[in-house]
Amino acid sequence: MRVLVAEDHTTLAARVAEGLRDAGMAVDVVHDGAATLDAAGHTAYDVIVLDRDLPAVHGDQVCRTLAAEGSARILMLTAAAGVDDRVDGLELGADDYLGKPFAFHELVARVRALCRRAPSAPPVVRRGDLTVDRARHRVTRGTRALSLTRKEFGVLELLIAADGGVVSAEELLEHVWDANVDPFSNIVSVTMARLRRKLGPPPLIETVVGKGYRM
């Protein structure tokens, strides 16, 4: 799951990003509305945590623009948390609205719930004897529970969501890692090799030469 945090309060933005990363998400951070629109135009985010009072381009306009494009779920995060404010935010196109101050575990739960709303991503997915519980971040193969790192889980989650389609290394980098990753590293192939070892035989992931991977 890849998330964009758009928050002009740099300390709060850093804390939110750190907490979401601890919850297993790939997170990028921007601090104004123009940077939010630019980032969303270049990267396919699953969820955007959007502060309503952003500088440069106001959060309301950012929300309208992103909602019209329909590419990411929007969680509006703001100190204006009255009923009328929540209604306004939802009418702007936000998918959810959370007032400040907030309980962090609620923020994480809401972000995960927004990602699960997509019909192509049910909470529990089964492929043969493999079961992936996206809500609880649990993976089993047959009766064997697998201990996966956050990145391994993210790669597996994306492959399963493709439903037999090929997923390129570039797509894996875009959705599973954040903007700080070196695009020329071998991190995808290394993570894939570890994931295959943990999944065990018979092999579930196929390498499509020159194109990527599929399950």
PDB file of C-alpha atoms in Angstrom:
ATOM      1  CA  MET A   1       0.000   0.000   0.000  1.00  0.00           C
ATOM      2  CA  ARG A   2       1.482   3.362  -1.037  1.00  0.00           C
ATOM      3  CA  VAL A   3       0.332   6.488   0.765  1.00  0.00           C
ATOM      4  CA  LEU A   4       0.939  10.193   0.240  1.00  0.00           C
ATOM      5  CA  VAL A   5       0.828  12.390   3.344  1.00  0.00           C
ATOM      6  CA  ALA A   6       0.082  16.028   2.478  1.00  0.00           C
ATOM      7  CA  GLU A   7       0.554  18.094   5.652  1.00  0.00           C
ATOM      8  CA  ASP A   8       2.163  21.528   6.047  1.00  0.00           C
ATOM      9  CA  HIS A   9       3.084  20.992   9.698  1.00  0.00           C
ATOM     10  CA  THR A  10       6.426  19.282   9.126  1.00  0.00           C
ATOM     11  CA  THR A  11       6.711  17.661  12.562  1.00  0.00           C
ATOM     12  CA  LEU A  12       3.203  16.207  12.371  1.00  0.00           C
ATOM     13  CA  ALA A  13       3.795  15.067   8.792  1.00  0.00           C
ATOM     14  CA  ALA A  14       6.962  13.247   9.837  1.00  0.00           C
ATOM     15  CA  ARG A  15       5.186  11.554  12.767  1.00  0.00           C
ATOM     16  CA  VAL A  16       2.250  10.461  10.614  1.00  0.00           C
ATOM     17  CA  ALA A  17       4.607   9.108   7.946  1.00  0.00           C
ATOM     18  CA  GLU A  18       6.696   7.249  10.512  1.00  0.00           C
ATOM     19  CA  GLY A  19       3.616   5.654  12.053  1.00  0.00           C
ATOM     20  CA  LEU A  20       2.196   4.575   8.706  1.00  0.00           C
ATOM     21  CA  ARG A  21       5.557   3.091   7.731  1.00  0.00           C
ATOM     22  CA  ASP A  22       5.606   1.195  11.022  1.00  0.00           C
ATOM     23  CA  ALA A  23       2.216  -0.188   9.972  1.00  0.00           C
ATOM     24  CA  GLY A  24       3.801  -1.598   6.802  1.00  0.00           C
ATOM     25  CA  MET A  25       2.997   1.118   4.273  1.00  0.00           C
ATOM     26  CA  ALA A  26       5.208   2.922   1.771  1.00  0.00           C
ATOM     27  CA  VAL A  27       4.834   6.640   2.484  1.00  0.00           C
ATOM     28  CA  ASP A  28       5.819   9.849   0.693  1.00  0.00           C
ATOM     29  CA  VAL A  29       5.422  13.305   2.261  1.00  0.00           C
ATOM     30  CA  VAL A  30       4.692  16.742   0.775  1.00  0.00           C
ATOM     31  CA  HIS A  31       3.975  20.038   2.525  1.00  0.00           C
ATOM     32  CA  ASP A  32       1.802  22.105   0.177  1.00  0.00           C
ATOM     33  CA  GLY A  33      -1.039  21.716  -2.290  1.00  0.00           C
ATOM     34  CA  ALA A  34       1.001  22.230  -5.441  1.00  0.00           C
ATOM     35  CA  ALA A  35       3.440  19.512  -4.420  1.00  0.00           C
ATOM     36  CA  THR A  36       0.490  17.226  -3.622  1.00  0.00           C
ATOM     37  CA  LEU A  37      -0.948  17.581  -7.117  1.00  0.00           C
ATOM     38  CA  ASP A  38       2.483  17.101  -8.666  1.00  0.00           C
ATOM     39  CA  ALA A  39       3.202  13.948  -6.634  1.00  0.00           C
ATOM     40  CA  ALA A  40      -0.241  12.473  -7.350  1.00  0.00           C
ATOM     41  CA  GLY A  41       0.266  13.172 -11.043  1.00  0.00           C
ATOM     42  CA  HIS A  42       3.469  11.135 -11.141  1.00  0.00           C
ATOM     43  CA  THR A  43       2.719   8.287  -8.719  1.00  0.00           C
ATOM     44  CA  ALA A  44      -0.280   5.956  -8.377  1.00  0.00           C
ATOM     45  CA  TYR A  45      -1.065   6.291  -4.670  1.00  0.00           C
ATOM     46  CA  ASP A  46      -3.588   4.031  -2.996  1.00  0.00           C
ATOM     47  CA  VAL A  47      -4.547   6.589  -0.348  1.00  0.00           C
ATOM     48  CA  ILE A  48      -3.803  10.303   0.105  1.00  0.00           C
ATOM     49  CA  VAL A  49      -3.932  11.700   3.645  1.00  0.00           C
ATOM     50  CA  LEU A  50      -4.778  15.318   2.909  1.00  0.00           C
ATOM     51  CA  ASP A  51      -4.616  18.270   5.282  1.00  0.00           C
ATOM     52  CA  ARG A  52      -7.408  20.675   4.404  1.00  0.00           C
ATOM     53  CA  ASP A  53      -5.465  23.876   5.080  1.00  0.00           C
ATOM     54  CA  LEU A  54      -2.521  23.449   2.735  1.00  0.00           C
ATOM     55  CA  PRO A  55      -0.559  26.431   1.392  1.00  0.00           C
ATOM     56  CA  ALA A  56       0.162  27.180  -2.298  1.00  0.00           C
ATOM     57  CA  VAL A  57      -2.991  25.375  -3.449  1.00  0.00           C
ATOM     58  CA  HIS A  58      -5.699  25.045  -0.793  1.00  0.00           C
ATOM     59  CA  GLY A  59      -6.616  21.553   0.301  1.00  0.00           C
ATOM     60  CA  ASP A  60     -10.200  22.022  -0.887  1.00  0.00           C
ATOM     61  CA  GLN A  61      -9.048  22.599  -4.452  1.00  0.00           C
ATOM     62  CA  VAL A  62      -6.582  19.730  -4.211  1.00  0.00           C
ATOM     63  CA  CYS A  63      -9.390  17.464  -3.037  1.00  0.00           C
ATOM     64  CA  ARG A  64     -11.689  18.519  -5.905  1.00  0.00           C
ATOM     65  CA  THR A  65      -8.960  17.896  -8.463  1.00  0.00           C
ATOM     66  CA  LEU A  66      -7.910  14.513  -7.095  1.00  0.00           C
ATOM     67  CA  ALA A  67     -11.496  13.349  -6.644  1.00  0.00           C
ATOM     68  CA  ALA A  68     -12.283  14.249 -10.263  1.00  0.00           C
ATOM     69  CA  GLU A  69      -9.336  12.124 -11.403  1.00  0.00           C
ATOM     70  CA  GLY A  70     -10.497   9.278  -9.147  1.00  0.00           C
ATOM     71  CA  SER A  71      -7.095   7.610  -8.956  1.00  0.00           C
ATOM     72  CA  ALA A  72      -6.675   7.489  -5.149  1.00  0.00           C
ATOM     73  CA  ARG A  73      -8.806   7.351  -2.030  1.00  0.00           C
ATOM     74  CA  ILE A  74      -8.702  10.594  -0.036  1.00  0.00           C
ATOM     75  CA  LEU A  75      -8.665  10.850   3.748  1.00  0.00           C
ATOM     76  CA  MET A  76      -9.086  14.497   4.732  1.00  0.00           C
ATOM     77  CA  LEU A  77      -7.242  15.261   7.962  1.00  0.00           C
ATOM     78  CA  THR A  78      -7.960  18.645   9.566  1.00  0.00           C
ATOM     79  CA  ALA A  79      -8.555  20.583  12.763  1.00  0.00           C
ATOM     80  CA  ALA A  80     -11.963  21.682  11.437  1.00  0.00           C
ATOM     81  CA  ALA A  81     -13.954  18.669  12.618  1.00  0.00           C
ATOM     82  CA  GLY A  82     -17.502  19.938  13.103  1.00  0.00           C
ATOM     83  CA  VAL A  83     -20.443  18.272  11.380  1.00  0.00           C
ATOM     84  CA  ASP A  84     -20.662  21.004   8.719  1.00  0.00           C
ATOM     85  CA  ASP A  85     -16.911  20.729   8.102  1.00  0.00           C
ATOM     86  CA  ARG A  86     -17.165  16.957   7.643  1.00  0.00           C
ATOM     87  CA  VAL A  87     -20.084  17.358   5.252  1.00  0.00           C
ATOM     88  CA  ASP A  88     -18.154  19.976   3.252  1.00  0.00           C
ATOM     89  CA  GLY A  89     -15.117  17.721   3.045  1.00  0.00           C
ATOM     90  CA  LEU A  90     -17.123  14.742   1.844  1.00  0.00           C
ATOM     91  CA  GLU A  91     -18.951  16.865  -0.708  1.00  0.00           C
ATOM     92  CA  LEU A  92     -15.581  18.040  -2.040  1.00  0.00           C
ATOM     93  CA  GLY A  93     -14.878  14.407  -2.913  1.00  0.00           C
ATOM     94  CA  ALA A  94     -13.058  13.073   0.147  1.00  0.00           C
ATOM     95  CA  ASP A  95     -13.696   9.405   0.902  1.00  0.00           C
ATOM     96  CA  ASP A  96     -13.257   9.865   4.643  1.00  0.00           C
ATOM     97  CA  TYR A  97     -12.711  12.686   7.127  1.00  0.00           C
ATOM     98  CA  LEU A  98     -10.756  12.617  10.387  1.00  0.00           C
ATOM     99  CA  GLY A  99     -10.466  15.549  12.758  1.00  0.00           C
ATOM    100  CA  LYS A 100      -7.381  16.632  14.680  1.00  0.00           C
ATOM    101  CA  PRO A 101      -6.376  15.640  17.292  1.00  0.00           C
ATOM    102  CA  PHE A 102      -6.808  11.986  16.432  1.00  0.00           C
ATOM    103  CA  ALA A 103      -5.885   8.581  17.764  1.00  0.00           C
ATOM    104  CA  PHE A 104      -3.144   7.196  15.578  1.00  0.00           C
ATOM    105  CA  HIS A 105      -4.458   3.639  15.513  1.00  0.00           C
ATOM    106  CA  GLU A 106      -7.721   5.049  14.142  1.00  0.00           C
ATOM    107  CA  LEU A 107      -5.841   6.830  11.348  1.00  0.00           C
ATOM    108  CA  VAL A 108      -4.071   3.587  10.404  1.00  0.00           C
ATOM    109  CA  ALA A 109      -7.361   1.665  10.472  1.00  0.00           C
ATOM    110  CA  ARG A 110      -9.079   4.268   8.278  1.00  0.00           C
ATOM    111  CA  VAL A 111      -6.239   4.282   5.737  1.00  0.00           C
ATOM    112  CA  ARG A 112      -6.351   0.482   5.507  1.00  0.00           C
ATOM    113  CA  ALA A 113     -10.144   0.525   5.209  1.00  0.00           C
ATOM    114  CA  LEU A 114      -9.971   2.995   2.310  1.00  0.00           C
ATOM    115  CA  CYS A 115      -7.521   0.782   0.462  1.00  0.00           C
ATOM    116  CA  ARG A 116      -9.740  -2.256   0.984  1.00  0.00           C
ATOM    117  CA  ARG A 117     -12.730  -0.507  -0.612  1.00  0.00           C
ATOM    118  CA  ALA A 118     -11.434  -1.288  -4.093  1.00  0.00           C
ATOM    119  CA  PRO A 119     -13.375  -4.276  -5.460  1.00  0.00           C
ATOM    120  CA  SER A 120     -10.146  -5.816  -6.778  1.00  0.00           C
ATOM    121  CA  ALA A 121      -8.658  -5.981  -3.289  1.00  0.00           C
ATOM    122  CA  PRO A 122     -10.792  -8.063  -0.898  1.00  0.00           C
ATOM    123  CA  PRO A 123      -9.521  -8.416   2.699  1.00  0.00           C
ATOM    124  CA  VAL A 124      -8.746 -12.149   2.358  1.00  0.00           C
ATOM    125  CA  VAL A 125      -7.456 -13.640  -0.900  1.00  0.00           C
ATOM    126  CA  ARG A 126      -6.785 -17.318  -1.638  1.00  0.00           C
ATOM    127  CA  ARG A 127      -4.707 -18.786  -4.443  1.00  0.00           C
ATOM    128  CA  GLY A 128      -4.620 -22.559  -4.172  1.00  0.00           C
ATOM    129  CA  ASP A 129      -3.204 -23.397  -0.750  1.00  0.00           C
ATOM    130  CA  LEU A 130      -2.002 -19.806  -0.205  1.00  0.00           C
ATOM    131  CA  THR A 131      -4.119 -17.477   1.951  1.00  0.00           C
ATOM    132  CA  VAL A 132      -3.322 -13.772   2.289  1.00  0.00           C
ATOM    133  CA  ASP A 133      -5.202 -11.827   4.956  1.00  0.00           C
ATOM    134  CA  ARG A 134      -4.654  -8.208   3.999  1.00  0.00           C
ATOM    135  CA  ALA A 135      -6.503  -6.804   7.003  1.00  0.00           C
ATOM    136  CA  ARG A 136      -4.360  -8.682   9.546  1.00  0.00           C
ATOM    137  CA  HIS A 137      -1.172  -8.897   7.465  1.00  0.00           C
ATOM    138  CA  ARG A 138      -1.079 -12.680   7.783  1.00  0.00           C
ATOM    139  CA  VAL A 139      -0.012 -15.223   5.186  1.00  0.00           C
ATOM    140  CA  THR A 140      -0.374 -18.989   5.341  1.00  0.00           C
ATOM    141  CA  ARG A 141       0.449 -21.728   2.873  1.00  0.00           C
ATOM    142  CA  GLY A 142      -1.451 -24.851   3.692  1.00  0.00           C
ATOM    143  CA  THR A 143      -1.128 -25.127   7.467  1.00  0.00           C
ATOM    144  CA  ARG A 144       2.167 -23.224   7.574  1.00  0.00           C
ATOM    145  CA  ALA A 145       2.186 -19.598   8.747  1.00  0.00           C
ATOM    146  CA  LEU A 146       4.723 -17.444   6.879  1.00  0.00           C
ATOM    147  CA  SER A 147       6.703 -14.646   8.489  1.00  0.00           C
ATOM    148  CA  LEU A 148       7.077 -11.952   5.825  1.00  0.00           C
ATOM    149  CA  THR A 149       8.710  -8.552   6.026  1.00  0.00           C
ATOM    150  CA  ARG A 150       6.606  -5.508   5.138  1.00  0.00           C
ATOM    151  CA  LYS A 151       8.124  -5.285   1.678  1.00  0.00           C
ATOM    152  CA  GLU A 152       7.706  -9.005   1.010  1.00  0.00           C
ATOM    153  CA  PHE A 153       4.058  -8.739   2.026  1.00  0.00           C
ATOM    154  CA  GLY A 154       3.608  -5.693  -0.209  1.00  0.00           C
ATOM    155  CA  VAL A 155       5.090  -7.499  -3.218  1.00  0.00           C
ATOM    156  CA  LEU A 156       2.899 -10.549  -2.603  1.00  0.00           C
ATOM    157  CA  GLU A 157      -0.178  -8.358  -2.156  1.00  0.00           C
ATOM    158  CA  LEU A 158       0.421  -6.594  -5.476  1.00  0.00           C
ATOM    159  CA  LEU A 159       1.017  -9.847  -7.365  1.00  0.00           C
ATOM    160  CA  ILE A 160      -2.201 -11.342  -6.027  1.00  0.00           C
ATOM    161  CA  ALA A 161      -4.170  -8.183  -6.853  1.00  0.00           C
ATOM    162  CA  ALA A 162      -2.989  -8.469 -10.481  1.00  0.00           C
ATOM    163  CA  ASP A 163      -5.006 -11.730 -10.697  1.00  0.00           C
ATOM    164  CA  GLY A 164      -2.634 -13.515 -13.068  1.00  0.00           C
ATOM    165  CA  GLY A 165      -1.428 -10.396 -14.853  1.00  0.00           C
ATOM    166  CA  VAL A 166       2.209  -9.432 -15.181  1.00  0.00           C
ATOM    167  CA  VAL A 167       3.539  -6.883 -12.688  1.00  0.00           C
ATOM    168  CA  SER A 168       6.715  -5.083 -13.732  1.00  0.00           C
ATOM    169  CA  ALA A 169       9.612  -4.278 -11.415  1.00  0.00           C
ATOM    170  CA  GLU A 170       8.806  -0.603 -11.985  1.00  0.00           C
ATOM    171  CA  GLU A 171       5.241  -1.107 -10.730  1.00  0.00           C
ATOM    172  CA  LEU A 172       6.521  -2.938  -7.669  1.00  0.00           C
ATOM    173  CA  LEU A 173       8.918  -0.086  -6.912  1.00  0.00           C
ATOM    174  CA  GLU A 174       6.130   2.449  -7.375  1.00  0.00           C
ATOM    175  CA  HIS A 175       3.621   0.777  -5.069  1.00  0.00           C
ATOM    176  CA  VAL A 176       5.709  -1.012  -2.439  1.00  0.00           C
ATOM    177  CA  TRP A 177       8.664   1.347  -1.908  1.00  0.00           C
ATOM    178  CA  ASP A 178       8.633   5.097  -1.302  1.00  0.00           C
ATOM    179  CA  ALA A 179      10.317   7.898  -3.245  1.00  0.00           C
ATOM    180  CA  ASN A 180      13.655   7.417  -1.462  1.00  0.00           C
ATOM    181  CA  VAL A 181      14.402   4.062  -3.113  1.00  0.00           C
ATOM    182  CA  ASP A 182      17.139   3.889  -5.740  1.00  0.00           C
ATOM    183  CA  PRO A 183      15.344   2.869  -8.966  1.00  0.00           C
ATOM    184  CA  PHE A 184      18.577   1.344 -10.293  1.00  0.00           C
ATOM    185  CA  SER A 185      19.116  -1.007  -7.349  1.00  0.00           C
ATOM    186  CA  ASN A 186      18.363  -4.727  -7.375  1.00  0.00           C
ATOM    187  CA  ILE A 187      16.041  -4.420  -4.394  1.00  0.00           C
ATOM    188  CA  VAL A 188      13.047  -5.886  -6.239  1.00  0.00           C
ATOM    189  CA  SER A 189      14.887  -9.026  -7.364  1.00  0.00           C
ATOM    190  CA  VAL A 190      16.420  -9.513  -3.904  1.00  0.00           C
ATOM    191  CA  THR A 191      13.034  -9.146  -2.199  1.00  0.00           C
ATOM    192  CA  MET A 192      11.451 -11.480  -4.760  1.00  0.00           C
ATOM    193  CA  ALA A 193      14.086 -14.146  -4.117  1.00  0.00           C
ATOM    194  CA  ARG A 194      13.468 -13.999  -0.352  1.00  0.00           C
ATOM    195  CA  LEU A 195       9.711 -14.158  -0.872  1.00  0.00           C
ATOM    196  CA  ARG A 196       9.997 -17.210  -3.118  1.00  0.00           C
ATOM    197  CA  ARG A 197      12.124 -19.013  -0.536  1.00  0.00           C
ATOM    198  CA  LYS A 198       9.572 -18.345   2.174  1.00  0.00           C
ATOM    199  CA  LEU A 199       6.649 -19.434   0.000  1.00  0.00           C
ATOM    200  CA  GLY A 200       8.413 -22.714  -0.692  1.00  0.00           C
ATOM    201  CA  PRO A 201       7.609 -25.382  -3.314  1.00  0.00           C
ATOM    202  CA  PRO A 202       5.882 -25.762  -5.628  1.00  0.00           C
ATOM    203  CA  PRO A 203       6.775 -22.279  -6.937  1.00  0.00           C
ATOM    204  CA  LEU A 204       3.951 -19.753  -7.120  1.00  0.00           C
ATOM    205  CA  ILE A 205       5.682 -16.765  -8.737  1.00  0.00           C
ATOM    206  CA  GLU A 206       6.761 -16.859 -12.378  1.00  0.00           C
ATOM    207  CA  THR A 207       9.361 -14.570 -13.934  1.00  0.00           C
ATOM    208  CA  VAL A 208       8.221 -13.261 -17.320  1.00  0.00           C
ATOM    209  CA  VAL A 209      11.504 -12.389 -19.037  1.00  0.00           C
ATOM    210  CA  GLY A 210      11.726  -8.733 -19.982  1.00  0.00           C
ATOM    211  CA  LYS A 211       8.331  -7.906 -18.482  1.00  0.00           C
ATOM    212  CA  GLY A 212       8.135  -8.722 -14.783  1.00  0.00           C
ATOM    213  CA  TYR A 213       6.466 -11.258 -12.529  1.00  0.00           C
ATOM    214  CA  ARG A 214       3.108 -12.955 -12.199  1.00  0.00           C
ATOM    215  CA  MET A 215       1.395 -15.358  -9.843  1.00  0.00           C
TER     216      MET A 215
END
